[in-house]
Amino acid sequence: MALGRPCSWKRVFCLSAVLSFLFCCLFLLPNATHRERQASARFFAAWQGPSQRTHPVAAASAPGGVDFGPLFSGARSEPHCEPQQVLLILVTSAPGNAAPRQVIRKTWATQDRRQPYPWQAVFLIGQTTPEGSAWQVQQEQREFRDILVGNYLDTYRNLTLKVMHGLKWALERCRPSYVLKTDDDCFVNTEWLPEFLARRNAIKTGLYAGSLFPREKRQVIRHPSSKWYVSNQDYPPNEYPPYASGVGYILSLDAVRRIMQAAEHVRPIPVEDAYLGILAQRAGLRLQPSARFAKQNARWRLCNYRYLMVIHHLSAREQEAATQSVREARSACRETLEITQWK
Ligand SMILES: *[C@@H]1O[C@H](CO)[C@@H](O)[C@H](O)[C@H]1NC(C)=O
Ligand SMILES: *[C@@H]1O[C@H](CO)[C@@H](O)[C@H](O)[C@H]1NC(C)=O
């Protein structure tokens, strides 16, 4: 009876309409975005933000938050990343700073023994000219595979983009338990910090730790000639929320994720560490103030090296001396509260 139904032609028509719709969805539509994705890195596909922009956009002109797509565009070799690391150390550097990078590789970033608490250091560098990164940087990356080159002009006012690029890469490619952001004129206590994080740190999630700037140093600078100038339009309040000095701050991976989500909605400002504080506040993270991050390189006693995690402003010789000191301090100093706690 069903065979003889007069509406069977209708059925055939319906069926073919449904099939061609499915064909469109499966083959033609993804193809339309294919070329757009090809133009940028693999990350672009994972990035959920606006995908319409086709040219690099300077930090200040992004109307919403950070536009991550352009930062990753262009096929470049990425640094090597071991999975399951305790700590990834992101070191902001500049194309011309090959010498400090080499000192770091030979001092605190040396991995001459098997690491019981695996960690890795990666340098963050931008473009020398709008055409691309310096030839020397490409050579260096080929040799050491420890440089993350981003698609932004490497200027001080673009430091925020540099750090956002590094954190996004850490979150999506490297996935360590913790990230430390620091600079290439800093010493990092790789003798103790990875172990401290793995064995002693009690704040496993939502961690944002560093040296807190006092309130009077959190005033927004409105002199256009200052390198920390921020316009009223970019950030209306006169004071920044509590934030950690960019000399060194540590984030747990979940905190990085929450900060990256906030960055999609908060207009970037060129003061990188203050911007992190703004994002942390929006993400509901509270800064854990810590005296383990030294903004100055003072005349530290040997046992200070047992617990100091980051020290700012070291010459090549001082980097060597500090690396020696953290090793000596390990056997020479008693275990105190400073060694096992953030405060
Ligand atoms: C889809 O894109 C690929 C690569 O750009 C191309 O080779 C292929 O012919 C396209 N397919 C269709 C159905 O348009
Ligand atoms: C930041 O980088 C972008 C992209 O390369 C560039 O267009 C812009 O001029 C840079 N901004 C500053 C302030 O250097």
mmCIF file of C-alpha atoms in Angstrom, residues 2-299:
data_model
loop_
_atom_site.group_PDB
_atom_site.id
_atom_site.type_symbol
_atom_site.label_atom_id
_atom_site.label_comp_id
_atom_site.label_asym_id
_atom_site.label_seq_id
_atom_site.Cartn_x
_atom_site.Cartn_y
_atom_site.Cartn_z
ATOM 1 C CA ALA A 2 2.792 2.385 0.980
ATOM 2 C CA LEU A 3 4.533 1.733 -2.342
ATOM 3 C CA GLY A 4 1.625 3.133 -4.245
ATOM 4 C CA ARG A 5 1.399 6.357 -2.222
ATOM 5 C CA PRO A 6 1.225 9.380 -4.496
ATOM 6 C CA CYS A 7 3.476 11.462 -2.235
ATOM 7 C CA SER A 8 6.572 9.296 -2.775
ATOM 8 C CA TRP A 9 8.006 11.903 -5.205
ATOM 9 C CA LYS A 10 7.679 14.451 -2.455
ATOM 10 C CA ARG A 11 9.657 12.148 -0.192
ATOM 11 C CA VAL A 12 12.422 11.787 -2.737
ATOM 12 C CA PHE A 13 12.501 15.560 -3.050
ATOM 13 C CA CYS A 14 12.645 16.065 0.733
ATOM 14 C CA LEU A 15 15.356 13.470 1.109
ATOM 15 C CA SER A 16 17.555 15.042 -1.557
ATOM 16 C CA ALA A 17 17.051 18.486 -0.001
ATOM 17 C CA VAL A 18 18.179 17.144 3.377
ATOM 18 C CA LEU A 19 21.159 15.384 1.787
ATOM 19 C CA SER A 20 22.368 18.460 -0.067
ATOM 20 C CA PHE A 21 22.015 20.534 3.124
ATOM 21 C CA LEU A 22 24.190 17.994 4.954
ATOM 22 C CA PHE A 23 26.710 18.053 2.113
ATOM 23 C CA CYS A 24 26.910 21.833 2.423
ATOM 24 C CA CYS A 25 27.487 21.643 6.160
ATOM 25 C CA LEU A 26 30.116 18.949 5.915
ATOM 26 C CA PHE A 27 32.146 20.096 2.950
ATOM 27 C CA LEU A 28 31.433 23.553 1.636
ATOM 28 C CA LEU A 29 31.076 25.649 4.812
ATOM 29 C CA PRO A 30 34.240 24.406 6.542
ATOM 30 C CA ASN A 31 36.070 25.097 3.276
ATOM 31 C CA ALA A 32 34.978 28.706 3.343
ATOM 32 C CA THR A 33 36.849 29.292 6.603
ATOM 33 C CA HIS A 34 39.710 27.024 5.570
ATOM 34 C CA ARG A 35 41.731 29.681 3.787
ATOM 35 C CA GLU A 36 41.251 32.164 6.618
ATOM 36 C CA ARG A 37 42.613 29.639 9.096
ATOM 37 C CA GLN A 38 45.528 28.725 6.893
ATOM 38 C CA ALA A 39 46.695 32.320 7.083
ATOM 39 C CA SER A 40 47.262 32.066 10.819
ATOM 40 C CA ALA A 41 48.724 29.467 13.118
ATOM 41 C CA ARG A 42 47.072 26.339 14.414
ATOM 42 C CA PHE A 43 46.012 28.329 17.442
ATOM 43 C CA PHE A 44 43.666 30.385 15.408
ATOM 44 C CA ALA A 45 41.192 27.532 15.221
ATOM 45 C CA ALA A 46 41.163 27.191 18.985
ATOM 46 C CA TRP A 47 40.754 30.898 19.532
ATOM 47 C CA GLN A 48 37.099 31.688 20.113
ATOM 48 C CA GLY A 49 37.298 35.420 19.689
ATOM 49 C CA PRO A 50 36.503 37.668 16.738
ATOM 50 C CA SER A 51 37.960 36.170 13.592
ATOM 51 C CA GLN A 52 37.187 38.963 11.186
ATOM 52 C CA ARG A 53 40.323 41.029 11.583
ATOM 53 C CA THR A 54 42.836 40.425 8.830
ATOM 54 C CA HIS A 55 45.611 42.832 9.801
ATOM 55 C CA PRO A 56 47.663 43.092 12.998
ATOM 56 C CA VAL A 57 46.014 45.398 15.498
ATOM 57 C CA ALA A 58 48.003 47.388 18.009
ATOM 58 C CA ALA A 59 47.158 46.768 21.642
ATOM 59 C CA ALA A 60 45.499 50.078 22.293
ATOM 60 C CA SER A 61 43.204 49.941 19.304
ATOM 61 C CA ALA A 62 41.525 46.632 20.162
ATOM 62 C CA PRO A 63 38.051 47.780 21.212
ATOM 63 C CA GLY A 64 37.361 44.751 23.397
ATOM 64 C CA GLY A 65 40.115 42.644 24.825
ATOM 65 C CA VAL A 66 43.340 41.224 23.481
ATOM 66 C CA ASP A 67 43.124 40.007 19.879
ATOM 67 C CA PHE A 68 45.154 36.801 20.091
ATOM 68 C CA GLY A 69 44.738 35.669 16.478
ATOM 69 C CA PRO A 70 47.274 38.032 14.869
ATOM 70 C CA LEU A 71 49.857 37.365 17.615
ATOM 71 C CA PHE A 72 50.123 33.778 16.459
ATOM 72 C CA SER A 73 49.909 34.309 12.728
ATOM 73 C CA GLY A 74 52.665 33.213 10.378
ATOM 74 C CA ALA A 75 54.308 29.813 10.390
ATOM 75 C CA ARG A 76 57.230 29.869 12.813
ATOM 76 C CA SER A 77 58.982 27.094 14.595
ATOM 77 C CA GLU A 78 57.787 26.829 18.149
ATOM 78 C CA PRO A 79 59.952 26.049 21.143
ATOM 79 C CA HIS A 80 60.159 22.501 22.256
ATOM 80 C CA CYS A 81 57.864 21.727 25.184
ATOM 81 C CA GLU A 82 57.990 18.636 27.386
ATOM 82 C CA PRO A 83 54.566 17.602 28.637
ATOM 83 C CA GLN A 84 53.763 17.252 32.353
ATOM 84 C CA GLN A 85 56.140 19.891 33.591
ATOM 85 C CA VAL A 86 55.835 21.370 37.040
ATOM 86 C CA LEU A 87 56.955 24.804 35.915
ATOM 87 C CA LEU A 88 57.274 26.753 32.683
ATOM 88 C CA ILE A 89 59.396 29.904 33.006
ATOM 89 C CA LEU A 90 58.487 32.594 30.465
ATOM 90 C CA VAL A 91 61.362 35.059 30.130
ATOM 91 C CA THR A 92 60.582 38.305 28.325
ATOM 92 C CA SER A 93 63.553 39.178 26.142
ATOM 93 C CA ALA A 94 64.293 41.358 23.103
ATOM 94 C CA PRO A 95 65.817 40.540 19.693
ATOM 95 C CA GLY A 96 69.118 42.242 20.596
ATOM 96 C CA ASN A 97 69.504 40.515 23.989
ATOM 97 C CA ALA A 98 71.326 37.422 22.768
ATOM 98 C CA ALA A 99 74.037 37.867 25.427
ATOM 99 C CA PRO A 100 71.755 37.773 28.513
ATOM 100 C CA ARG A 101 69.916 34.806 26.981
ATOM 101 C CA GLN A 102 73.177 32.936 26.592
ATOM 102 C CA VAL A 103 74.147 33.735 30.197
ATOM 103 C CA ILE A 104 70.781 32.389 31.405
ATOM 104 C CA ARG A 105 71.197 29.178 29.377
ATOM 105 C CA LYS A 106 74.580 28.640 31.016
ATOM 106 C CA THR A 107 73.555 29.536 34.567
ATOM 107 C CA TRP A 108 70.119 29.052 36.127
ATOM 108 C CA ALA A 109 68.462 27.513 33.046
ATOM 109 C CA THR A 110 71.037 24.736 32.682
ATOM 110 C CA GLN A 111 69.525 21.276 32.851
ATOM 111 C CA ASP A 112 72.690 19.313 33.486
ATOM 112 C CA ARG A 113 71.066 16.693 35.678
ATOM 113 C CA ARG A 114 67.829 14.723 35.438
ATOM 114 C CA GLN A 115 65.187 16.981 36.963
ATOM 115 C CA PRO A 116 63.005 15.306 39.581
ATOM 116 C CA TYR A 117 60.542 18.220 39.189
ATOM 117 C CA PRO A 118 60.647 18.987 35.452
ATOM 118 C CA TRP A 119 60.712 22.606 34.370
ATOM 119 C CA GLN A 120 61.683 24.594 31.302
ATOM 120 C CA ALA A 121 62.572 28.171 30.349
ATOM 121 C CA VAL A 122 61.300 29.827 27.158
ATOM 122 C CA PHE A 123 62.245 33.288 25.890
ATOM 123 C CA LEU A 124 59.551 35.585 24.484
ATOM 124 C CA ILE A 125 60.577 37.765 21.545
ATOM 125 C CA GLY A 126 58.691 39.804 18.936
ATOM 126 C CA GLN A 127 59.474 41.086 15.468
ATOM 127 C CA THR A 128 62.370 43.408 14.731
ATOM 128 C CA THR A 129 60.651 44.971 11.728
ATOM 129 C CA PRO A 130 57.107 44.663 10.443
ATOM 130 C CA GLU A 131 58.528 42.122 7.939
ATOM 131 C CA GLY A 132 59.598 39.601 10.544
ATOM 132 C CA SER A 133 62.067 38.533 13.177
ATOM 133 C CA ALA A 134 65.798 39.081 12.916
ATOM 134 C CA TRP A 135 67.865 36.492 11.101
ATOM 135 C CA GLN A 136 69.982 36.044 14.263
ATOM 136 C CA VAL A 137 66.893 35.233 16.315
ATOM 137 C CA GLN A 138 65.864 32.584 13.798
ATOM 138 C CA GLN A 139 69.358 31.072 13.954
ATOM 139 C CA GLU A 140 69.268 31.074 17.730
ATOM 140 C CA GLN A 141 65.852 29.416 17.755
ATOM 141 C CA ARG A 142 67.067 26.714 15.366
ATOM 142 C CA GLU A 143 69.999 25.998 17.668
ATOM 143 C CA PHE A 144 68.290 26.060 21.070
ATOM 144 C CA ARG A 145 64.561 25.709 20.390
ATOM 145 C CA ASP A 146 63.765 27.798 23.431
ATOM 146 C CA ILE A 147 62.380 30.965 21.823
ATOM 147 C CA LEU A 148 58.727 31.777 21.236
ATOM 148 C CA VAL A 149 58.589 34.383 18.484
ATOM 149 C CA GLY A 150 55.328 36.314 18.348
ATOM 150 C CA ASN A 151 53.821 38.298 15.529
ATOM 151 C CA TYR A 152 54.017 41.748 17.143
ATOM 152 C CA LEU A 153 56.582 44.517 16.920
ATOM 153 C CA ASP A 154 59.105 44.100 19.738
ATOM 154 C CA THR A 155 58.765 47.425 21.586
ATOM 155 C CA TYR A 156 58.451 48.285 25.266
ATOM 156 C CA ARG A 157 54.893 49.491 24.730
ATOM 157 C CA ASN A 158 54.058 46.049 23.299
ATOM 158 C CA LEU A 159 55.254 44.156 26.383
ATOM 159 C CA THR A 160 51.659 43.329 27.297
ATOM 160 C CA LEU A 161 51.144 41.599 23.951
ATOM 161 C CA LYS A 162 54.379 39.667 24.498
ATOM 162 C CA VAL A 163 53.214 38.300 27.833
ATOM 163 C CA MET A 164 49.678 37.575 26.604
ATOM 164 C CA HIS A 165 51.151 35.626 23.692
ATOM 165 C CA GLY A 166 53.413 33.640 26.037
ATOM 166 C CA LEU A 167 50.626 32.822 28.490
ATOM 167 C CA LYS A 168 48.281 31.749 25.704
ATOM 168 C CA TRP A 169 50.978 29.470 24.281
ATOM 169 C CA ALA A 170 51.637 28.053 27.755
ATOM 170 C CA LEU A 171 47.958 27.324 28.249
ATOM 171 C CA GLU A 172 47.279 25.732 24.898
ATOM 172 C CA ARG A 173 50.535 24.034 23.991
ATOM 173 C CA CYS A 174 52.665 23.426 27.029
ATOM 174 C CA ARG A 175 50.193 22.998 29.894
ATOM 175 C CA PRO A 176 52.598 23.014 32.864
ATOM 176 C CA SER A 177 51.213 22.991 36.407
ATOM 177 C CA TYR A 178 52.580 26.500 37.021
ATOM 178 C CA VAL A 179 53.895 29.405 34.958
ATOM 179 C CA LEU A 180 56.464 31.958 36.113
ATOM 180 C CA LYS A 181 56.762 35.169 34.137
ATOM 181 C CA THR A 182 60.088 36.976 34.503
ATOM 182 C CA ASP A 183 62.639 39.099 32.543
ATOM 183 C CA ASP A 184 66.022 38.348 31.026
ATOM 184 C CA ASP A 185 67.844 40.470 33.637
ATOM 185 C CA CYS A 186 66.550 38.263 36.451
ATOM 186 C CA PHE A 187 67.814 35.234 38.304
ATOM 187 C CA VAL A 188 65.436 32.321 38.962
ATOM 188 C CA ASN A 189 66.060 29.802 41.708
ATOM 189 C CA THR A 190 65.518 26.683 39.622
ATOM 190 C CA GLU A 191 67.296 24.738 42.369
ATOM 191 C CA TRP A 192 64.315 25.153 44.700
ATOM 192 C CA LEU A 193 61.280 26.716 42.980
ATOM 193 C CA PRO A 194 60.043 23.664 41.001
ATOM 194 C CA GLU A 195 60.363 21.475 44.077
ATOM 195 C CA PHE A 196 58.713 24.097 46.280
ATOM 196 C CA LEU A 197 55.742 24.233 43.887
ATOM 197 C CA ALA A 198 55.448 20.459 43.650
ATOM 198 C CA ARG A 199 55.958 19.617 47.334
ATOM 199 C CA ARG A 200 55.340 22.652 49.537
ATOM 200 C CA ASN A 201 52.953 25.072 47.891
ATOM 201 C CA ALA A 202 49.551 24.814 49.574
ATOM 202 C CA ILE A 203 47.715 26.980 47.001
ATOM 203 C CA LYS A 204 47.266 24.540 44.137
ATOM 204 C CA THR A 205 44.545 26.406 42.246
ATOM 205 C CA GLY A 206 43.816 30.070 41.650
ATOM 206 C CA LEU A 207 47.427 30.941 42.431
ATOM 207 C CA TYR A 208 48.744 34.405 41.548
ATOM 208 C CA ALA A 209 51.839 35.084 43.638
ATOM 209 C CA GLY A 210 54.489 37.790 43.487
ATOM 210 C CA SER A 211 55.852 40.957 45.001
ATOM 211 C CA LEU A 212 52.925 43.284 45.740
ATOM 212 C CA PHE A 213 53.318 46.928 44.747
ATOM 213 C CA PRO A 214 52.327 49.220 47.636
ATOM 214 C CA ARG A 215 49.292 51.403 47.081
ATOM 215 C CA GLU A 216 51.213 54.636 46.411
ATOM 216 C CA LYS A 217 53.031 52.874 43.559
ATOM 217 C CA ARG A 218 49.776 51.776 41.967
ATOM 218 C CA GLN A 219 48.750 55.255 40.773
ATOM 219 C CA VAL A 220 48.061 55.349 37.039
ATOM 220 C CA ILE A 221 50.674 57.529 35.300
ATOM 221 C CA ARG A 222 49.085 60.160 33.063
ATOM 222 C CA HIS A 223 52.190 61.988 31.764
ATOM 223 C CA PRO A 224 52.301 61.197 28.028
ATOM 224 C CA SER A 225 56.117 61.211 28.061
ATOM 225 C CA SER A 226 56.381 58.386 30.618
ATOM 226 C CA LYS A 227 57.061 54.864 29.436
ATOM 227 C CA TRP A 228 54.219 53.763 31.730
ATOM 228 C CA TYR A 229 51.749 56.339 30.402
ATOM 229 C CA VAL A 230 48.165 55.136 30.193
ATOM 230 C CA SER A 231 45.406 57.356 28.860
ATOM 231 C CA ASN A 232 42.115 57.978 30.627
ATOM 232 C CA GLN A 233 40.376 56.384 27.696
ATOM 233 C CA ASP A 234 42.325 53.127 27.980
ATOM 234 C CA TYR A 235 41.941 52.881 31.754
ATOM 235 C CA PRO A 236 39.717 55.411 33.538
ATOM 236 C CA PRO A 237 40.424 54.656 37.255
ATOM 237 C CA ASN A 238 43.318 56.527 38.849
ATOM 238 C CA GLU A 239 44.678 53.531 40.709
ATOM 239 C CA TYR A 240 45.435 49.943 39.689
ATOM 240 C CA PRO A 241 44.124 47.008 41.719
ATOM 241 C CA PRO A 242 46.733 45.071 43.754
ATOM 242 C CA TYR A 243 49.230 43.542 41.350
ATOM 243 C CA ALA A 244 52.587 41.795 41.403
ATOM 244 C CA SER A 245 55.760 43.318 40.023
ATOM 245 C CA GLY A 246 56.597 42.085 36.523
ATOM 246 C CA VAL A 247 60.021 41.078 37.822
ATOM 247 C CA GLY A 248 58.394 37.747 38.608
ATOM 248 C CA TYR A 249 54.944 36.341 39.272
ATOM 249 C CA ILE A 250 53.667 32.790 39.407
ATOM 250 C CA LEU A 251 50.313 31.550 38.162
ATOM 251 C CA SER A 252 48.761 28.110 38.448
ATOM 252 C CA LEU A 253 47.507 26.829 35.085
ATOM 253 C CA ASP A 254 43.837 27.293 36.022
ATOM 254 C CA ALA A 255 44.660 30.900 36.950
ATOM 255 C CA VAL A 256 46.265 31.367 33.523
ATOM 256 C CA ARG A 257 43.067 30.072 31.934
ATOM 257 C CA ARG A 258 40.887 32.468 33.943
ATOM 258 C CA ILE A 259 43.203 35.372 33.133
ATOM 259 C CA MET A 260 43.125 34.564 29.420
ATOM 260 C CA GLN A 261 39.327 34.505 29.515
ATOM 261 C CA ALA A 262 39.301 37.924 31.178
ATOM 262 C CA ALA A 263 41.799 39.237 28.599
ATOM 263 C CA GLU A 264 39.243 38.635 25.870
ATOM 264 C CA HIS A 265 37.093 41.361 27.398
ATOM 265 C CA VAL A 266 39.482 43.830 29.013
ATOM 266 C CA ARG A 267 41.185 46.437 26.874
ATOM 267 C CA PRO A 268 44.956 45.954 27.114
ATOM 268 C CA ILE A 269 47.177 48.694 28.519
ATOM 269 C CA PRO A 270 50.938 48.870 27.912
ATOM 270 C CA VAL A 271 51.801 48.375 31.612
ATOM 271 C CA GLU A 272 52.047 44.586 31.523
ATOM 272 C CA ASP A 273 52.135 43.774 35.235
ATOM 273 C CA ALA A 274 49.338 46.222 36.073
ATOM 274 C CA TYR A 275 47.239 44.702 33.283
ATOM 275 C CA LEU A 276 47.764 41.269 34.831
ATOM 276 C CA GLY A 277 46.440 42.676 38.107
ATOM 277 C CA ILE A 278 43.364 44.078 36.359
ATOM 278 C CA LEU A 279 42.713 40.707 34.699
ATOM 279 C CA ALA A 280 43.316 38.812 37.944
ATOM 280 C CA GLN A 281 40.792 40.991 39.740
ATOM 281 C CA ARG A 282 38.221 40.456 37.018
ATOM 282 C CA ALA A 283 38.909 36.706 37.118
ATOM 283 C CA GLY A 284 38.351 36.675 40.883
ATOM 284 C CA LEU A 285 41.970 35.828 41.741
ATOM 285 C CA ARG A 286 43.596 37.274 44.854
ATOM 286 C CA LEU A 287 47.273 38.088 44.795
ATOM 287 C CA GLN A 288 49.350 36.076 47.230
ATOM 288 C CA PRO A 289 51.994 38.615 48.280
ATOM 289 C CA SER A 290 55.382 37.031 48.670
ATOM 290 C CA ALA A 291 58.799 38.208 49.799
ATOM 291 C CA ARG A 292 60.496 35.552 47.640
ATOM 292 C CA PHE A 293 60.651 37.950 44.677
ATOM 293 C CA ALA A 294 63.367 40.579 45.047
ATOM 294 C CA LYS A 295 63.050 43.723 42.951
ATOM 295 C CA GLN A 296 66.677 44.613 43.729
ATOM 296 C CA ASN A 297 69.841 42.630 43.832
ATOM 297 C CA ALA A 298 71.105 43.377 47.343
ATOM 298 C CA ARG A 299 74.042 41.793 49.143
#
